[in-house]
CSV table of C-alpha atoms in Angstrom, one decimal:
chain,number,residue,atom,x,y,z
A,1,UNK,CA,47.7,60.0,78.3
A,2,UNK,CA,48.8,60.5,81.9
A,3,UNK,CA,50.0,57.4,83.6
A,4,UNK,CA,51.3,56.8,87.1
A,5,UNK,CA,52.3,53.2,87.8
A,6,UNK,CA,53.3,52.2,91.3
A,7,UNK,CA,55.4,49.1,92.0
A,8,UNK,CA,57.5,47.6,94.8
A,9,UNK,CA,54.8,46.6,97.2
A,10,UNK,CA,54.7,43.3,99.0
A,11,UNK,CA,54.9,41.4,102.3
A,12,UNK,CA,57.6,42.5,104.7
A,13,UNK,CA,58.3,41.7,108.3
A,14,UNK,CA,58.1,44.4,111.0
A,15,UNK,CA,61.3,46.3,111.2
A,16,UNK,CA,62.0,45.6,107.5
A,17,UNK,CA,62.5,47.8,104.5
A,18,UNK,CA,60.8,48.3,101.2
A,19,UNK,CA,61.3,50.7,98.3
A,20,UNK,CA,58.3,51.8,96.3
A,21,UNK,CA,58.5,53.3,92.8
A,22,UNK,CA,56.1,55.3,90.7
A,23,UNK,CA,56.8,55.4,87.0
A,24,UNK,CA,55.3,58.5,85.3
A,25,UNK,CA,54.4,59.1,81.7
A,26,UNK,CA,52.2,61.4,79.6
A,27,UNK,CA,53.3,64.7,81.2
A,28,UNK,CA,56.5,66.6,81.9
A,29,UNK,CA,57.4,64.9,85.1
A,30,UNK,CA,60.4,67.2,85.9
A,31,UNK,CA,58.1,70.2,86.2
A,32,UNK,CA,55.6,68.8,88.7
A,33,UNK,CA,55.7,68.2,92.5
A,34,UNK,CA,54.7,64.7,93.5
A,35,UNK,CA,53.1,63.1,96.5
A,36,UNK,CA,52.6,59.8,98.2
A,37,UNK,CA,49.2,59.0,99.8
A,38,UNK,CA,48.3,55.8,101.6
A,39,UNK,CA,45.1,54.0,102.7
A,40,UNK,CA,45.1,51.3,105.3
A,41,UNK,CA,42.6,48.4,104.7
A,42,UNK,CA,39.1,49.6,105.3
A,43,UNK,CA,40.3,53.1,106.4
A,44,UNK,CA,40.5,56.6,105.0
A,45,UNK,CA,43.1,58.3,103.0
A,46,UNK,CA,46.3,59.6,104.6
A,47,UNK,CA,48.8,61.9,103.0
A,48,UNK,CA,52.4,60.6,103.5
A,49,UNK,CA,55.0,62.8,101.7
A,50,UNK,CA,55.6,65.6,99.2
A,51,UNK,CA,58.6,66.4,97.0
A,52,UNK,CA,58.9,69.5,94.8
A,53,UNK,CA,59.9,69.3,91.2
A,54,UNK,CA,63.6,69.9,91.9
A,55,UNK,CA,63.7,67.9,95.1
A,56,UNK,CA,64.5,71.1,97.0
A,57,UNK,CA,61.4,70.9,99.2
A,58,UNK,CA,60.3,67.8,101.0
A,59,UNK,CA,57.6,67.2,103.6
A,60,UNK,CA,56.5,64.1,105.6
A,61,UNK,CA,53.6,63.1,107.8
A,62,UNK,CA,54.6,62.8,111.4
A,63,UNK,CA,53.7,59.2,111.3
A,64,UNK,CA,56.5,58.4,108.9
A,65,UNK,CA,59.1,61.1,109.6
A,66,UNK,CA,62.5,59.6,110.2
A,67,UNK,CA,61.6,56.3,108.7
A,68,UNK,CA,60.5,57.1,105.2
A,69,UNK,CA,62.5,58.9,102.5
A,70,UNK,CA,60.9,60.4,99.3
A,71,UNK,CA,63.1,61.0,96.3
A,72,UNK,CA,62.8,61.3,92.5
A,73,UNK,CA,64.8,60.9,89.4
A,74,UNK,CA,63.7,63.3,86.8
A,75,UNK,CA,65.8,61.7,84.1
A,76,UNK,CA,63.9,58.5,84.6
A,77,UNK,CA,60.5,60.0,85.2
A,78,UNK,CA,60.3,58.2,88.5
A,79,UNK,CA,59.3,58.8,92.1
A,80,UNK,CA,60.4,56.7,95.0
A,81,UNK,CA,59.5,56.0,98.6
A,82,UNK,CA,62.2,54.3,100.7
A,83,UNK,CA,60.4,52.8,103.7
A,84,UNK,CA,62.5,51.6,106.7
A,85,UNK,CA,61.7,50.4,110.2
A,86,UNK,CA,58.3,49.3,108.9
A,87,UNK,CA,55.5,48.8,111.4
A,88,UNK,CA,52.2,46.9,111.3
A,89,UNK,CA,50.4,50.2,111.0
A,90,UNK,CA,52.2,51.0,107.7
A,91,UNK,CA,50.2,48.3,106.0
A,92,UNK,CA,48.3,50.1,103.3
A,93,UNK,CA,47.8,50.7,99.6
A,94,UNK,CA,50.3,53.4,98.6
A,95,UNK,CA,49.4,55.8,95.8
A,96,UNK,CA,51.5,58.3,94.0
A,97,UNK,CA,49.7,61.5,93.0
A,98,UNK,CA,50.4,64.8,91.2
A,99,UNK,CA,48.8,67.8,89.6
A,100,UNK,CA,47.3,69.1,92.9
A,101,UNK,CA,46.2,65.5,93.6
A,102,UNK,CA,44.2,65.4,90.3
A,103,UNK,CA,46.0,62.4,89.0
A,104,UNK,CA,46.6,59.2,90.9
A,105,UNK,CA,48.2,55.8,90.2
A,106,UNK,CA,46.4,52.6,90.8
A,107,UNK,CA,48.3,51.9,94.0
A,108,UNK,CA,50.6,49.2,95.4
A,109,UNK,CA,49.9,47.2,98.5
A,110,UNK,CA,52.4,47.0,101.3
A,111,UNK,CA,51.7,44.4,104.0
A,112,UNK,CA,53.8,44.5,107.2
A,113,UNK,CA,53.3,41.3,109.1
A,114,UNK,CA,55.3,38.6,110.8
B,1,UNK,CA,48.0,70.9,111.6
B,2,UNK,CA,44.6,71.6,110.0
B,3,UNK,CA,41.9,69.2,110.9
B,4,UNK,CA,39.2,68.4,108.4
B,5,UNK,CA,35.8,67.3,109.9
B,6,UNK,CA,33.6,65.6,107.4
B,7,UNK,CA,29.9,64.8,107.9
B,8,UNK,CA,28.0,62.7,107.8
B,9,UNK,CA,30.2,59.6,108.0
B,10,UNK,CA,27.6,57.6,106.0
B,11,UNK,CA,24.2,58.2,104.4
B,12,UNK,CA,21.5,56.2,102.7
B,13,UNK,CA,19.8,57.7,99.7
B,14,UNK,CA,17.8,56.8,96.7
B,15,UNK,CA,18.4,57.3,93.1
B,16,UNK,CA,17.3,60.9,92.2
B,17,UNK,CA,17.9,62.2,95.7
B,18,UNK,CA,19.8,65.4,96.4
B,19,UNK,CA,22.8,64.7,98.6
B,20,UNK,CA,24.9,67.1,100.6
B,21,UNK,CA,28.3,66.4,102.3
B,22,UNK,CA,30.1,68.9,104.4
B,23,UNK,CA,33.7,69.4,105.4
B,24,UNK,CA,34.8,71.9,108.1
B,25,UNK,CA,38.4,73.0,108.5
B,26,UNK,CA,39.8,73.8,111.9
B,27,UNK,CA,41.2,77.0,110.4
B,28,UNK,CA,40.7,79.0,107.3
B,29,UNK,CA,42.0,77.5,104.1
B,30,UNK,CA,40.7,80.0,101.6
B,31,UNK,CA,39.3,77.8,98.7
B,32,UNK,CA,42.2,75.3,98.9
B,33,UNK,CA,39.9,72.2,99.0
B,34,UNK,CA,39.2,69.3,96.7
B,35,UNK,CA,36.5,66.6,96.7
B,36,UNK,CA,37.2,63.0,95.8
B,37,UNK,CA,35.1,60.0,94.9
B,38,UNK,CA,36.5,56.5,95.6
B,39,UNK,CA,34.9,53.2,94.6
B,40,UNK,CA,35.9,49.9,96.2
B,41,UNK,CA,39.4,48.8,95.1
B,42,UNK,CA,40.0,51.9,93.0
B,43,UNK,CA,42.1,55.0,93.3
B,44,UNK,CA,40.4,58.2,94.4
B,45,UNK,CA,39.0,60.4,91.5
B,46,UNK,CA,39.0,64.1,91.9
B,47,UNK,CA,35.5,65.7,91.3
B,48,UNK,CA,36.0,69.2,92.4
B,49,UNK,CA,39.1,71.4,92.9
B,50,UNK,CA,39.6,74.9,94.3
B,51,UNK,CA,36.4,74.3,96.3
B,52,UNK,CA,34.0,74.9,93.4
B,53,UNK,CA,35.6,74.1,90.1
B,54,UNK,CA,34.4,71.0,88.3
B,55,UNK,CA,37.0,68.6,87.2
B,56,UNK,CA,37.0,68.0,83.4
B,57,UNK,CA,34.8,65.1,82.5
B,58,UNK,CA,32.9,65.0,85.8
B,59,UNK,CA,29.1,65.2,85.4
B,60,UNK,CA,27.5,68.6,86.2
B,61,UNK,CA,25.3,67.0,88.9
B,62,UNK,CA,28.3,67.4,91.1
B,63,UNK,CA,29.0,70.8,92.6
B,64,UNK,CA,31.1,72.3,95.4
B,65,UNK,CA,30.8,75.4,97.4
B,66,UNK,CA,32.3,77.2,100.3
B,67,UNK,CA,35.4,79.1,101.4
B,68,UNK,CA,37.4,79.6,104.6
B,69,UNK,CA,36.3,76.9,106.9
B,70,UNK,CA,33.0,75.5,105.6
B,71,UNK,CA,32.7,73.5,102.4
B,72,UNK,CA,29.9,71.5,100.7
B,73,UNK,CA,29.8,68.8,98.0
B,74,UNK,CA,26.3,68.5,96.5
B,75,UNK,CA,25.1,65.8,94.2
B,76,UNK,CA,21.9,67.2,92.7
B,77,UNK,CA,20.3,63.9,91.5
B,78,UNK,CA,22.0,60.8,92.8
B,79,UNK,CA,22.7,58.2,90.1
B,80,UNK,CA,23.5,54.5,90.5
B,81,UNK,CA,27.1,55.0,89.7
B,82,UNK,CA,27.5,57.6,92.5
B,83,UNK,CA,27.3,55.1,95.3
B,84,UNK,CA,30.8,55.4,96.7
B,85,UNK,CA,32.9,57.0,99.4
B,86,UNK,CA,33.6,60.7,99.2
B,87,UNK,CA,36.5,62.5,100.8
B,88,UNK,CA,37.6,66.2,101.1
B,89,UNK,CA,41.3,67.2,101.0
B,90,UNK,CA,42.8,70.5,102.1
B,91,UNK,CA,45.7,71.5,100.0
B,92,UNK,CA,46.4,74.8,101.8
B,93,UNK,CA,49.2,73.7,104.0
B,94,UNK,CA,51.3,70.7,105.1
B,95,UNK,CA,50.6,68.2,106.4
B,96,UNK,CA,47.8,67.8,103.9
B,97,UNK,CA,44.7,66.4,105.6
B,98,UNK,CA,41.7,64.5,104.4
B,99,UNK,CA,38.2,64.3,105.8
B,100,UNK,CA,37.2,61.0,107.4
B,101,UNK,CA,35.1,60.1,104.4
B,102,UNK,CA,31.4,59.8,103.7
B,103,UNK,CA,30.0,56.4,102.5
B,104,UNK,CA,27.0,56.9,100.2
B,105,UNK,CA,24.8,53.8,100.2
B,106,UNK,CA,21.7,52.7,98.5
B,107,UNK,CA,18.5,53.1,100.5
């Protein structure tokens, strides 16, 4: 059974940092590209970042470029999102997704507030 | 960037009704479009991929059509469990973009 389990969310002050993780199981993680998607409270879905299976290709949304870094460890079947210089508008539930966005985790909530 | 314009933003319908939701892309995206259902507090669930292919396990009352710039999600006979918010997603190019969402409510 495919499982994606996000962790690392929490409350952080503006300007702070947080690292999200996504633990994958039930599929050959090293052969799939991965994504982060977020959803602010009461708002729609927003794509955040993409990483190819070998980490050779990475994309970011303009809203996070230069502040967020996506990475993966294929040996640990894990995806990461390092979030720096956090802003109020980064408050959201963050989901990892793969398989052409066919599989999603349950999400982890990040709250940026003083 | 490709803009996805989804309509309507909300609708009220009764059980058994036929419901249609539309997404329009600002430029051609072939059939690189998915439809998602999201219930409150849950992760999105893909219903349709490649514009018209039904995701495994999804009831056949859901169907998708379209290519290029115009896409449609149809629910042929609305069921109580279908009341949710629906989104389209273009996976033709980066940045990926979602439609604004359509909230389907009980009339």
